[in-house]
Amino acid sequence: MSDKRPATPAEARPGDALRELLAIMARLRDPQHGCPWDLQQDFASIVPHTLEESYELAEAIAQNDPAAIRAELGDLLFQVVFYAQLGREQNWFDFDAVARGIADKLLRRHPHVFPDARLSSAADCEGLSAEQVSANWEAIKAAERAGQQQTGVLDDVPLALPALSRAAKLQRRASRVGFDWHNASGVLDKIREECAEVAAAKDPQAQLEEMGDLLFACVNLARFLAVDPEAALRAANGKFERRFQYIEQCLAEQGRSPAQSTLAEMDALWDEAKRRGL
């Protein structure tokens, strides 16, 4: 009988947990002994779950909850492992190829840290600002794109991005080639113009279009103010939730619900919530 026993966490070697995770994923996809749900999945069916896990991670970070962040990172890592297993089954790529690809990209796009694009190389990047690093990163990306079959500045902006994030990315791309407002004042004028056009729109299609233009202009303003529009809207959503929940709580203490109160009463409680810093 073997006297070997499972390694305890203290004895585990670096990478053991990842190897176990990859083995679990392979077992879940085993045609004979795997999980029926996992076996039904393909690249497209997993995408909604990946997006959901990304948002849940963002929420955990916003709440500054270390345990939740760790758990959500695990859920997101599982999504990557799932895609890698699907790629392996179709002989497209495996997890090692995915990891190797991002490692090579990071080495290549950080010449101020790895001058020879190798982990063993080193450089002195003292005095280099984050802005300079970002500019260099984009220049390297542009050079890489130049060698690919792309014809436009906006060609590889993913369609699946959330609309606010995609708008900001489209605008940043256009800005790099000089297609941009001169300052935030011009964007504010544009927002006022779009507000007037929304007010003047009569039919549903026109209202849809004008609202889109207004939102796009607001994203432009956020970009000029160095504000992430997704983060700003998430914060606004959270603030609305806290204040409305305060209204519900106060009314519940009176034995009433929002539906049983007037708008003036709810507005007064809203203002009270603001004064309380909610």
Tab-separated table of C-alpha atoms in Angstrom:
chain	number	residue	atom	x	y	z
A	1	MET	CA	0.000	0.000	0.000
A	2	SER	CA	1.307	3.420	-0.885
A	3	ASP	CA	1.988	5.764	2.027
A	4	LYS	CA	1.457	8.829	-0.153
A	5	ARG	CA	-1.199	11.253	0.998
A	6	PRO	CA	-2.722	14.369	-0.619
A	7	ALA	CA	-0.595	17.455	-0.259
A	8	THR	CA	-1.772	19.946	2.336
A	9	PRO	CA	-2.020	23.612	1.297
A	10	ALA	CA	1.376	24.254	2.884
A	11	GLU	CA	2.907	21.425	0.810
A	12	ALA	CA	1.165	22.304	-2.441
A	13	ARG	CA	3.435	23.426	-5.232
A	14	PRO	CA	2.822	26.573	-7.312
A	15	GLY	CA	0.410	25.723	-10.086
A	16	ASP	CA	-1.164	22.708	-8.345
A	17	ALA	CA	-4.519	24.434	-7.947
A	18	LEU	CA	-4.538	25.487	-11.591
A	19	ARG	CA	-3.662	21.973	-12.755
A	20	GLU	CA	-6.495	20.622	-10.613
A	21	LEU	CA	-8.897	23.175	-12.077
A	22	LEU	CA	-7.920	22.185	-15.615
A	23	ALA	CA	-8.401	18.507	-14.726
A	24	ILE	CA	-11.834	19.249	-13.254
A	25	MET	CA	-12.832	21.069	-16.435
A	26	ALA	CA	-11.646	18.184	-18.605
A	27	ARG	CA	-13.674	15.753	-16.463
A	28	LEU	CA	-16.793	17.938	-16.712
A	29	ARG	CA	-16.490	17.759	-20.497
A	30	ASP	CA	-15.771	14.037	-20.629
A	31	PRO	CA	-18.233	12.576	-23.202
A	32	GLN	CA	-18.959	9.493	-21.062
A	33	HIS	CA	-18.576	10.630	-17.471
A	34	GLY	CA	-18.977	14.403	-17.668
A	35	CYS	CA	-21.698	16.799	-16.576
A	36	PRO	CA	-24.715	16.932	-18.944
A	37	TRP	CA	-24.987	20.728	-18.614
A	38	ASP	CA	-21.302	21.368	-19.297
A	39	LEU	CA	-21.376	18.979	-22.250
A	40	GLN	CA	-24.167	20.999	-23.875
A	41	GLN	CA	-22.198	24.238	-23.840
A	42	ASP	CA	-20.224	25.856	-26.650
A	43	PHE	CA	-18.366	29.146	-27.076
A	44	ALA	CA	-21.500	31.173	-27.763
A	45	SER	CA	-23.561	29.726	-24.909
A	46	ILE	CA	-20.861	30.555	-22.343
A	47	VAL	CA	-20.576	34.245	-23.291
A	48	PRO	CA	-23.584	35.444	-21.217
A	49	HIS	CA	-22.131	33.696	-18.165
A	50	THR	CA	-18.756	35.348	-18.748
A	51	LEU	CA	-20.347	38.792	-18.947
A	52	GLU	CA	-22.361	38.110	-15.790
A	53	GLU	CA	-19.251	36.997	-13.891
A	54	SER	CA	-17.402	40.137	-15.039
A	55	TYR	CA	-20.153	42.360	-13.678
A	56	GLU	CA	-20.256	40.427	-10.418
A	57	LEU	CA	-16.508	40.941	-10.039
A	58	ALA	CA	-16.946	44.665	-10.700
A	59	GLU	CA	-19.642	44.781	-8.026
A	60	ALA	CA	-17.421	42.996	-5.493
A	61	ILE	CA	-14.614	45.466	-6.206
A	62	ALA	CA	-17.014	48.408	-5.839
A	63	GLN	CA	-18.037	47.028	-2.434
A	64	ASN	CA	-14.369	46.576	-1.467
A	65	ASP	CA	-15.132	43.026	-0.290
A	66	PRO	CA	-11.911	40.942	-0.379
A	67	ALA	CA	-13.661	37.580	0.070
A	68	ALA	CA	-16.166	38.355	-2.681
A	69	ILE	CA	-13.398	39.620	-4.991
A	70	ARG	CA	-11.468	36.374	-4.518
A	71	ALA	CA	-14.575	34.279	-5.171
A	72	GLU	CA	-15.585	36.248	-8.248
A	73	LEU	CA	-12.049	36.081	-9.652
A	74	GLY	CA	-12.316	32.294	-9.303
A	75	ASP	CA	-15.616	32.297	-11.184
A	76	LEU	CA	-14.084	34.425	-13.940
A	77	LEU	CA	-11.008	32.186	-14.131
A	78	PHE	CA	-13.310	29.211	-14.586
A	79	GLN	CA	-14.782	30.932	-17.637
A	80	VAL	CA	-11.303	31.181	-19.182
A	81	VAL	CA	-10.620	27.537	-18.358
A	82	PHE	CA	-13.943	26.551	-19.957
A	83	TYR	CA	-13.101	28.379	-23.204
A	84	ALA	CA	-9.635	26.842	-23.211
A	85	GLN	CA	-11.123	23.345	-22.860
A	86	LEU	CA	-13.492	23.999	-25.761
A	87	GLY	CA	-10.547	25.201	-27.854
A	88	ARG	CA	-8.546	22.122	-26.918
A	89	GLU	CA	-11.364	19.803	-27.966
A	90	GLN	CA	-11.455	21.446	-31.404
A	91	ASN	CA	-7.652	21.431	-31.715
A	92	TRP	CA	-7.619	25.249	-31.878
A	93	PHE	CA	-5.635	26.035	-28.711
A	94	ASP	CA	-5.333	25.017	-25.074
A	95	PHE	CA	-4.895	26.860	-21.778
A	96	ASP	CA	-1.111	26.905	-22.141
A	97	ALA	CA	-1.414	28.607	-25.539
A	98	VAL	CA	-3.778	31.204	-24.064
A	99	ALA	CA	-1.379	31.918	-21.188
A	100	ARG	CA	1.630	31.969	-23.519
A	101	GLY	CA	-0.112	34.423	-25.805
A	102	ILE	CA	-0.869	36.966	-23.097
A	103	ALA	CA	2.599	36.531	-21.569
A	104	ASP	CA	4.226	37.273	-24.934
A	105	LYS	CA	1.979	40.298	-25.408
A	106	LEU	CA	2.845	41.715	-21.997
A	107	LEU	CA	6.562	41.247	-22.617
A	108	ARG	CA	6.246	42.867	-26.044
A	109	ARG	CA	4.181	45.830	-24.900
A	110	HIS	CA	6.346	46.704	-21.886
A	111	PRO	CA	9.720	47.484	-23.508
A	112	HIS	CA	10.395	49.928	-20.637
A	113	VAL	CA	10.408	46.910	-18.293
A	114	PHE	CA	11.518	44.090	-20.658
A	115	PRO	CA	13.698	45.757	-23.342
A	116	ASP	CA	14.378	42.445	-25.110
A	117	ALA	CA	10.779	41.229	-24.720
A	118	ARG	CA	12.062	38.489	-22.412
A	119	LEU	CA	11.390	37.953	-18.717
A	120	SER	CA	15.134	37.760	-18.067
A	121	SER	CA	15.738	41.247	-19.472
A	122	ALA	CA	15.494	44.358	-17.330
A	123	ALA	CA	15.409	48.104	-17.797
A	124	ASP	CA	15.370	51.217	-15.677
A	125	CYS	CA	12.009	52.900	-16.162
A	126	GLU	CA	12.429	55.415	-13.348
A	127	GLY	CA	10.890	58.759	-14.246
A	128	LEU	CA	8.544	57.289	-16.833
A	129	SER	CA	4.985	58.454	-16.187
A	130	ALA	CA	1.839	56.334	-16.430
A	131	GLU	CA	0.686	58.595	-19.280
A	132	GLN	CA	3.876	57.904	-21.244
A	133	VAL	CA	3.483	54.175	-20.657
A	134	SER	CA	-0.115	54.328	-21.911
A	135	ALA	CA	0.944	56.267	-25.015
A	136	ASN	CA	3.712	53.756	-25.741
A	137	TRP	CA	1.257	50.863	-25.263
A	138	GLU	CA	-1.144	52.365	-27.795
A	139	ALA	CA	1.675	53.045	-30.257
A	140	ILE	CA	2.781	49.405	-30.046
A	141	LYS	CA	-0.831	48.262	-30.509
A	142	ALA	CA	-1.175	50.514	-33.550
A	143	ALA	CA	2.007	49.078	-35.048
A	144	GLU	CA	0.707	45.554	-34.480
A	145	ARG	CA	-2.616	46.400	-36.093
A	146	ALA	CA	-0.805	47.860	-39.083
A	147	GLY	CA	0.471	44.378	-39.863
A	148	GLN	CA	-2.997	42.878	-39.729
A	149	GLN	CA	-5.801	42.916	-42.266
A	150	GLN	CA	-7.637	45.913	-40.884
A	151	THR	CA	-8.641	48.958	-42.869
A	152	GLY	CA	-10.065	51.339	-40.287
A	153	VAL	CA	-9.253	52.913	-36.948
A	154	LEU	CA	-12.389	51.422	-35.385
A	155	ASP	CA	-12.169	47.947	-36.932
A	156	ASP	CA	-11.395	45.899	-33.821
A	157	VAL	CA	-13.566	47.638	-31.218
A	158	PRO	CA	-15.624	44.671	-29.927
A	159	LEU	CA	-19.347	44.765	-30.648
A	160	ALA	CA	-20.074	42.841	-27.448
A	161	LEU	CA	-18.809	45.602	-25.141
A	162	PRO	CA	-21.428	47.353	-22.992
A	163	ALA	CA	-22.730	50.302	-25.010
A	164	LEU	CA	-21.255	52.983	-22.725
A	165	SER	CA	-17.824	51.338	-22.696
A	166	ARG	CA	-17.888	50.809	-26.464
A	167	ALA	CA	-18.859	54.442	-27.055
A	168	ALA	CA	-15.901	55.594	-24.960
A	169	LYS	CA	-13.539	53.253	-26.803
A	170	LEU	CA	-14.798	54.398	-30.221
A	171	GLN	CA	-14.299	58.007	-29.183
A	172	ARG	CA	-10.778	57.396	-27.883
A	173	ARG	CA	-9.833	55.689	-31.128
A	174	ALA	CA	-11.175	58.563	-33.240
A	175	SER	CA	-9.439	61.074	-30.986
A	176	ARG	CA	-6.038	59.528	-31.683
A	177	VAL	CA	-6.292	60.547	-35.333
A	178	GLY	CA	-7.505	64.069	-34.526
A	179	PHE	CA	-11.274	63.578	-34.801
A	180	ASP	CA	-12.297	65.109	-31.485
A	181	TRP	CA	-13.623	68.148	-29.698
A	182	HIS	CA	-11.100	70.801	-28.714
A	183	ASN	CA	-12.323	70.955	-25.110
A	184	ALA	CA	-15.114	69.951	-22.737
A	185	SER	CA	-16.959	73.217	-23.414
A	186	GLY	CA	-17.654	72.087	-26.968
A	187	VAL	CA	-19.019	68.798	-25.692
A	188	LEU	CA	-21.317	70.611	-23.247
A	189	ASP	CA	-22.678	72.674	-26.140
A	190	LYS	CA	-23.291	69.449	-28.041
A	191	ILE	CA	-25.157	67.970	-25.061
A	192	ARG	CA	-27.419	71.038	-24.915
A	193	GLU	CA	-28.068	70.685	-28.649
A	194	GLU	CA	-28.912	66.996	-28.275
A	195	CYS	CA	-31.240	67.745	-25.329
A	196	ALA	CA	-33.164	70.164	-27.545
A	197	GLU	CA	-33.378	67.566	-30.307
A	198	VAL	CA	-34.694	64.961	-27.855
A	199	ALA	CA	-37.377	67.432	-26.745
A	200	ALA	CA	-38.324	68.119	-30.372
A	201	ALA	CA	-38.487	64.452	-31.416
A	202	LYS	CA	-42.071	63.287	-31.885
A	203	ASP	CA	-42.141	59.705	-33.135
A	204	PRO	CA	-40.598	56.724	-31.272
A	205	GLN	CA	-37.856	56.100	-33.835
A	206	ALA	CA	-36.715	59.722	-33.728
A	207	GLN	CA	-36.771	59.683	-29.928
A	208	LEU	CA	-34.675	56.508	-29.904
A	209	GLU	CA	-32.127	58.027	-32.263
A	210	GLU	CA	-31.910	61.362	-30.447
A	211	MET	CA	-31.573	59.667	-27.064
A	212	GLY	CA	-28.697	57.635	-28.475
A	213	ASP	CA	-27.006	60.822	-29.694
A	214	LEU	CA	-27.488	62.424	-26.260
A	215	LEU	CA	-26.005	59.438	-24.442
A	216	PHE	CA	-23.082	59.332	-26.875
A	217	ALA	CA	-22.392	63.013	-26.218
A	218	CYS	CA	-22.541	62.412	-22.448
A	219	VAL	CA	-19.933	59.662	-22.819
A	220	ASN	CA	-17.765	62.156	-24.688
A	221	LEU	CA	-18.012	64.566	-21.754
A	222	ALA	CA	-17.109	61.780	-19.328
A	223	ARG	CA	-14.030	61.052	-21.437
A	224	PHE	CA	-12.932	64.700	-21.305
A	225	LEU	CA	-13.397	64.676	-17.536
A	226	ALA	CA	-11.407	61.398	-17.252
A	227	VAL	CA	-14.488	59.666	-15.825
A	228	ASP	CA	-15.331	56.039	-16.648
A	229	PRO	CA	-18.971	56.252	-17.821
A	230	GLU	CA	-19.732	52.675	-16.768
A	231	ALA	CA	-18.359	53.309	-13.279
A	232	ALA	CA	-20.193	56.643	-13.060
A	233	LEU	CA	-23.516	55.064	-13.996
A	234	ARG	CA	-22.987	52.138	-11.623
A	235	ALA	CA	-22.357	54.654	-8.829
A	236	ALA	CA	-25.490	56.590	-9.792
A	237	ASN	CA	-27.506	53.348	-9.805
A	238	GLY	CA	-26.227	52.520	-6.332
A	239	LYS	CA	-27.066	55.988	-5.051
A	240	PHE	CA	-30.590	55.761	-6.469
A	241	GLU	CA	-31.070	52.352	-4.831
A	242	ARG	CA	-29.885	53.588	-1.409
A	243	ARG	CA	-32.115	56.652	-1.455
A	244	PHE	CA	-35.194	54.832	-2.735
A	245	GLN	CA	-34.681	52.097	-0.156
A	246	TYR	CA	-34.577	54.831	2.483
A	247	ILE	CA	-37.942	56.073	1.206
A	248	GLU	CA	-39.355	52.549	1.448
A	249	GLN	CA	-37.965	52.083	4.941
A	250	CYS	CA	-39.402	55.372	6.236
A	251	LEU	CA	-42.795	54.691	4.712
A	252	ALA	CA	-42.803	51.129	6.062
A	253	GLU	CA	-42.283	52.546	9.569
A	254	GLN	CA	-45.507	54.489	8.980
A	255	GLY	CA	-47.287	51.356	7.794
A	256	ARG	CA	-47.343	52.512	4.170
A	257	SER	CA	-45.706	51.672	0.827
A	258	PRO	CA	-44.546	54.020	-1.957
A	259	ALA	CA	-47.721	53.202	-3.889
A	260	GLN	CA	-49.721	54.498	-0.919
A	261	SER	CA	-47.898	57.837	-0.679
A	262	THR	CA	-47.729	60.973	-2.764
A	263	LEU	CA	-44.870	62.106	-4.964
A	264	ALA	CA	-44.379	65.124	-2.699
A	265	GLU	CA	-43.975	62.845	0.325
A	266	MET	CA	-41.453	60.669	-1.469
A	267	ASP	CA	-39.543	63.729	-2.730
A	268	ALA	CA	-39.278	65.008	0.837
A	269	LEU	CA	-37.877	61.676	2.009
A	270	TRP	CA	-35.494	61.645	-0.966
A	271	ASP	CA	-34.147	65.038	0.108
A	272	GLU	CA	-33.809	63.728	3.650
A	273	ALA	CA	-31.799	60.770	2.350
A	274	LYS	CA	-29.513	63.204	0.512
A	275	ARG	CA	-28.970	65.206	3.709
A	276	ARG	CA	-28.036	61.969	5.452
A	277	GLY	CA	-25.387	61.340	2.814
A	278	LEU	CA	-27.051	58.301	1.280
